[in-house]
Short mmCIF file of C-alpha atoms and ligand atoms in Angstrom, two decimals:
data_model
loop_
_atom_site.label_atom_id
_atom_site.label_comp_id
_atom_site.label_asym_id
_atom_site.label_seq_id
_atom_site.Cartn_x
_atom_site.Cartn_y
_atom_site.Cartn_z
CA UNK A 24 -0.85 21.67 -10.05
CA UNK A 25 -0.40 19.78 -6.69
CA UNK A 26 -2.85 16.85 -6.28
CA UNK A 27 -4.03 16.83 -2.66
CA UNK A 28 -4.89 13.10 -3.01
CA UNK A 29 -1.28 12.09 -3.49
CA UNK A 30 1.08 11.97 -0.52
CA UNK A 31 4.85 11.35 -0.85
CA UNK A 32 6.14 10.10 2.55
CA UNK A 33 9.42 11.90 2.75
CA UNK A 34 10.13 11.05 6.44
CA UNK A 35 13.93 10.60 6.83
CA UNK A 36 13.58 7.11 8.16
CA UNK A 37 11.42 6.06 5.20
CA UNK A 38 13.87 7.64 2.72
CA UNK A 39 16.87 5.96 4.35
CA UNK A 40 15.25 2.51 4.26
CA UNK A 41 14.03 3.06 0.67
CA UNK A 42 17.69 3.64 -0.44
CA UNK A 43 18.78 0.33 1.08
CA UNK A 44 15.71 -1.39 -0.50
CA UNK A 45 16.63 -0.13 -3.97
CA UNK A 46 20.19 -1.42 -3.74
CA UNK A 47 20.74 -4.41 -5.88
CA UNK A 48 23.12 -5.94 -3.28
CA UNK A 49 20.40 -5.96 -0.64
CA UNK A 50 19.43 -9.69 -0.06
CA UNK A 51 15.91 -11.17 0.31
CA UNK A 52 15.92 -11.31 4.08
CA UNK A 53 16.81 -7.63 4.48
CA UNK A 54 14.57 -6.72 1.62
CA UNK A 55 11.61 -8.32 3.36
CA UNK A 56 12.42 -6.60 6.71
CA UNK A 57 12.64 -3.18 4.99
CA UNK A 58 9.33 -3.63 3.09
CA UNK A 59 7.70 -4.42 6.34
CA UNK A 60 9.32 -1.57 8.21
CA UNK A 61 8.48 0.99 5.42
CA UNK A 62 4.88 -0.26 5.40
CA UNK A 63 4.68 0.23 9.22
CA UNK A 64 5.91 3.88 8.89
CA UNK A 65 3.61 4.52 5.96
CA UNK A 66 0.67 3.02 7.99
CA UNK A 67 1.49 5.54 10.74
CA UNK A 68 1.45 8.45 8.33
CA UNK A 69 -1.61 7.30 6.32
CA UNK A 70 -3.85 6.94 9.47
CA UNK A 71 -3.28 10.42 10.69
CA UNK A 72 -6.89 11.37 9.82
CA UNK A 73 -8.62 8.53 11.61
CA UNK A 74 -11.43 9.91 13.83
CA UNK A 75 -11.07 9.91 17.63
CA UNK A 76 -13.73 10.00 20.37
CA UNK A 77 -13.60 10.81 24.08
CA UNK A 78 -13.74 8.10 26.72
CA UNK A 79 -13.48 8.27 30.47
CA UNK A 80 -10.89 6.04 32.19
CA UNK A 81 -9.43 5.74 35.58
CA UNK A 82 -5.69 6.09 35.82
CA UNK A 83 -4.01 5.05 39.06
CA UNK A 84 -4.17 8.78 40.02
CA UNK A 85 -7.45 10.28 38.74
CA UNK A 86 -10.38 10.05 36.35
CA UNK A 87 -9.45 11.29 32.87
CA UNK A 88 -11.18 11.98 29.67
CA UNK A 89 -8.95 10.67 26.84
CA UNK A 90 -9.12 9.64 23.26
CA UNK A 91 -9.69 6.35 21.43
CA UNK A 92 -10.21 5.54 17.83
CA UNK A 93 -13.93 6.08 16.78
CA UNK A 94 -15.46 3.53 14.38
CA UNK A 95 -12.06 1.98 13.72
CA UNK A 96 -13.36 -0.57 11.07
CA UNK A 97 -10.56 -1.08 8.64
CA UNK A 98 -9.39 -3.66 6.15
CA UNK A 99 -6.21 -4.14 4.19
CA UNK A 100 -6.02 -5.80 0.77
CA UNK A 101 -2.58 -6.72 -0.44
CA UNK A 102 -2.18 -7.38 -4.14
CA UNK A 103 -0.49 -10.71 -4.51
CA UNK A 104 2.25 -11.45 -4.52
CA UNK A 105 4.40 -8.48 -3.65
CA UNK A 106 1.70 -6.72 -1.54
CA UNK A 107 1.94 -9.52 0.99
CA UNK A 108 5.31 -8.02 2.11
CA UNK A 109 3.48 -4.95 3.38
CA UNK A 110 0.89 -6.86 5.52
CA UNK A 111 3.04 -7.45 8.64
CA UNK A 112 4.02 -3.74 8.99
CA UNK A 113 0.22 -2.75 8.88
CA UNK A 114 -0.83 -5.47 11.20
CA UNK A 115 1.78 -4.51 13.78
CA UNK A 116 0.14 -1.21 14.16
CA UNK A 117 -3.54 -2.26 13.63
CA UNK A 118 -3.77 -5.79 15.01
CA UNK A 119 -7.53 -6.18 14.60
CA UNK A 120 -7.51 -5.30 10.90
CA UNK A 121 -9.44 -7.54 8.45
CA UNK A 122 -7.38 -8.83 5.51
CA UNK A 123 -8.61 -9.52 2.01
CA UNK A 124 -6.48 -10.71 -0.93
CA UNK A 125 -6.45 -9.92 -4.68
CA UNK A 126 -4.16 -12.05 -6.89
CA UNK A 127 -2.82 -10.36 -10.07
CA UNK A 128 0.19 -10.68 -12.25
CA UNK A 129 1.27 -8.61 -15.23
CA UNK A 130 1.24 -10.43 -18.58
CA UNK A 131 4.99 -10.25 -19.70
CA UNK A 132 4.03 -9.28 -23.28
CA UNK A 133 1.14 -7.00 -22.87
CA UNK A 134 1.96 -5.69 -19.35
CA UNK A 135 -1.76 -5.86 -18.61
CA UNK A 136 -2.82 -7.27 -15.32
CA UNK A 137 -4.27 -10.75 -15.22
CA UNK A 138 -6.32 -11.56 -12.09
CA UNK A 139 -6.35 -15.01 -10.62
CA UNK A 140 -7.73 -14.71 -7.03
CA UNK A 141 -10.08 -12.53 -5.01
CA UNK A 142 -11.27 -13.14 -1.49
CA UNK A 143 -12.48 -10.04 0.40
CA UNK A 144 -14.15 -9.57 3.81
CA UNK A 145 -17.94 -9.61 3.27
CA UNK A 146 -18.47 -6.57 5.41
CA UNK A 147 -16.09 -4.33 3.34
CA UNK A 148 -18.98 -1.92 2.84
CA UNK A 149 -18.61 -0.89 6.50
CA UNK A 150 -14.82 -0.36 6.32
CA UNK A 151 -12.00 1.88 5.23
CA UNK A 152 -9.88 -0.16 2.86
CA UNK A 153 -6.12 0.17 2.47
CA UNK A 154 -4.85 -1.47 -0.75
CA UNK A 155 -1.28 -2.55 -0.59
CA UNK A 156 1.31 -3.12 -3.39
CA UNK A 157 4.88 -1.99 -3.24
CA UNK A 158 5.01 -1.05 -7.01
CA UNK A 159 2.77 1.29 -9.03
CA UNK A 160 4.21 0.97 -12.57
CA UNK A 161 1.68 1.34 -15.41
CA UNK A 162 -1.10 1.45 -12.79
CA UNK A 163 -3.07 -1.33 -14.41
CA UNK A 164 -2.99 -3.71 -11.39
CA UNK A 165 -3.97 -0.96 -8.93
CA UNK A 166 -6.74 0.34 -11.13
CA UNK A 167 -8.29 -3.09 -11.64
CA UNK A 168 -7.85 -4.15 -7.93
CA UNK A 169 -9.58 -0.96 -6.70
CA UNK A 170 -12.37 -1.43 -9.20
CA UNK A 171 -12.96 -4.90 -7.76
CA UNK A 172 -12.96 -3.43 -4.22
CA UNK A 173 -15.41 -0.70 -5.22
CA UNK A 174 -18.03 -3.34 -6.01
CA UNK A 175 -18.35 -3.72 -2.12
CA UNK A 176 -18.88 0.05 -1.70
CA UNK A 177 -16.26 0.56 1.16
CA UNK A 178 -16.45 3.85 3.11
CA UNK A 179 -13.07 4.97 1.78
CA UNK A 180 -10.12 3.49 -0.15
CA UNK A 181 -6.44 4.41 0.24
CA UNK A 182 -3.74 2.98 -2.01
CA UNK A 183 -0.29 2.43 -0.43
CA UNK A 184 2.79 1.72 -2.58
CA UNK A 185 6.51 2.07 -1.93
CA UNK A 186 7.53 3.34 -5.31
CA UNK A 187 5.36 4.93 -8.00
CA UNK A 188 6.09 5.83 -11.64
CA UNK A 189 4.60 9.10 -12.94
CA UNK A 190 2.75 7.14 -15.59
CA UNK A 191 0.99 4.84 -13.04
CA UNK A 192 0.24 7.62 -10.70
CA UNK A 193 -1.55 9.55 -13.49
CA UNK A 194 -3.47 6.50 -14.61
CA UNK A 195 -4.53 5.66 -11.07
CA UNK A 196 -5.54 9.16 -9.99
CA UNK A 197 -7.49 9.64 -13.34
CA UNK A 198 -9.33 6.32 -12.97
CA UNK A 199 -10.05 6.67 -9.24
CA UNK A 200 -9.89 10.34 -8.26
CA UNK A 201 -11.53 9.56 -4.97
CA UNK A 202 -8.67 7.32 -3.82
CA UNK A 203 -5.80 8.86 -1.69
CA UNK A 204 -2.46 7.56 -2.79
CA UNK A 205 0.58 7.18 -0.41
CA UNK A 206 4.06 6.38 -1.75
CA UNK A 207 7.64 6.69 -0.46
CA UNK A 208 9.24 7.43 -3.82
CA UNK A 209 8.02 8.92 -6.99
CA UNK A 210 10.51 7.79 -9.63
CA UNK A 211 11.39 9.03 -13.12
CA UNK A 212 9.82 6.85 -15.73
CA UNK A 213 8.96 3.32 -17.03
CA UNK A 214 11.47 1.47 -19.28
CA UNK A 215 10.53 -0.57 -22.39
CA UNK A 216 9.55 -3.43 -20.26
CA UNK A 217 7.35 -1.25 -18.01
CA UNK A 218 9.69 -1.59 -15.12
CA UNK A 219 10.19 1.54 -12.88
CA UNK A 220 13.45 3.49 -13.40
CA UNK A 221 15.44 3.60 -11.17
CA UNK A 222 12.93 1.55 -9.12
CA UNK A 223 14.11 -1.59 -7.28
CA UNK A 224 13.59 -4.26 -9.87
CA UNK A 225 11.02 -6.97 -9.44
CA UNK A 226 9.50 -6.56 -5.91
CA UNK A 227 7.90 -9.95 -5.81
CA UNK A 228 11.09 -11.73 -6.93
CA UNK A 229 13.11 -9.73 -4.32
CA UNK A 230 10.68 -10.50 -1.48
CA UNK A 231 10.31 -14.15 -2.19
CA UNK A 232 13.77 -14.89 -3.52
CA UNK A 233 12.45 -16.16 -6.81
CA UNK A 234 14.31 -15.77 -10.14
C1 LIG B 304 4.05 -6.23 -9.79
C2 LIG B 304 3.69 -5.32 -8.64
C3 LIG B 304 2.32 -4.80 -9.10
C4 LIG B 304 2.48 -4.75 -10.51
C5 LIG B 304 2.68 -3.33 -10.87
O1 LIG B 304 3.45 -7.48 -9.71
O2 LIG B 304 3.70 -6.00 -7.38
O3 LIG B 304 1.27 -5.71 -8.75
O4 LIG B 304 3.55 -5.52 -10.87
O5 LIG B 304 2.67 -3.09 -12.26
P1 LIG B 304 1.53 -2.25 -12.98
O6 LIG B 304 1.37 -0.96 -12.19
O7 LIG B 304 2.17 -2.06 -14.39
O8 LIG B 304 0.27 -3.04 -13.05
P2 LIG B 304 3.76 -8.62 -10.66
O9 LIG B 304 2.98 -8.61 -11.87
O10 LIG B 304 5.22 -8.65 -10.93
O11 LIG B 304 3.32 -9.93 -9.88
P3 LIG B 304 3.97 -10.53 -8.50
O12 LIG B 304 3.71 -9.52 -7.41
O13 LIG B 304 3.21 -11.77 -8.39
O14 LIG B 304 5.46 -10.77 -8.69
N1 LIG B 305 6.62 -4.55 -10.98
C1 LIG B 305 7.79 -4.56 -10.20
O1 LIG B 305 7.93 -5.45 -9.31
N2 LIG B 305 8.69 -3.70 -10.50
C2 LIG B 305 8.61 -2.79 -11.43
O2 LIG B 305 9.48 -1.91 -11.62
C3 LIG B 305 7.34 -2.73 -12.22
C4 LIG B 305 6.49 -3.64 -11.90
#
């Protein structure tokens, strides 16, 4: 049955950019640019439901009643490292957004997340929070990061990734059924190293040119 909390962004621009992103011949500079551009386009799609309110302004011609964002308190929380690549794209569209950081890496043996850093805006309880990480593989990192954020009781949480594996999506939506998930590609499966197939490889390494 279709899960209304999961959104696949199948906009042609996003899908085109995602193909170039996946290509193993795409270098770090272009990879970074594409992650940022896809994040910007996903930001546009995932903020469609922001509430608006009427204001009155003077145009050079007349008085007009027009719309502005109502209660636009938002925060983004990239999961380090790879989530950092999505920050610019979000900030380009929402310049006043607050930014928290959660540091996590996957243990190479167990594939379980190990957290090493957490600094979040203290007023998270008044905000909508967008959690950013390009890859949702087993879902362990996303589940733990969101649990951490929930301790602050934010108004709403959305999780934005570029590629998701079915395994990770199931784990995340079962652990946090109240969190809306946005992704650009839903892939086939995880391999024996818990990498997404076909995926794009190691997102952090490709963004930062490590390895
Ligand atoms: C990657 C990715 C996610 C995590 C996803 O991070 O950016 O945070 O793996 O895997 P999961 O869904 O199985 O938890 P990684 O551990 O490679 O750390 P890095 O971003 O510092 O490279
Ligand atoms: N982390 C990545 O960067 N890529 C994967 O395929 C899985 C986890």
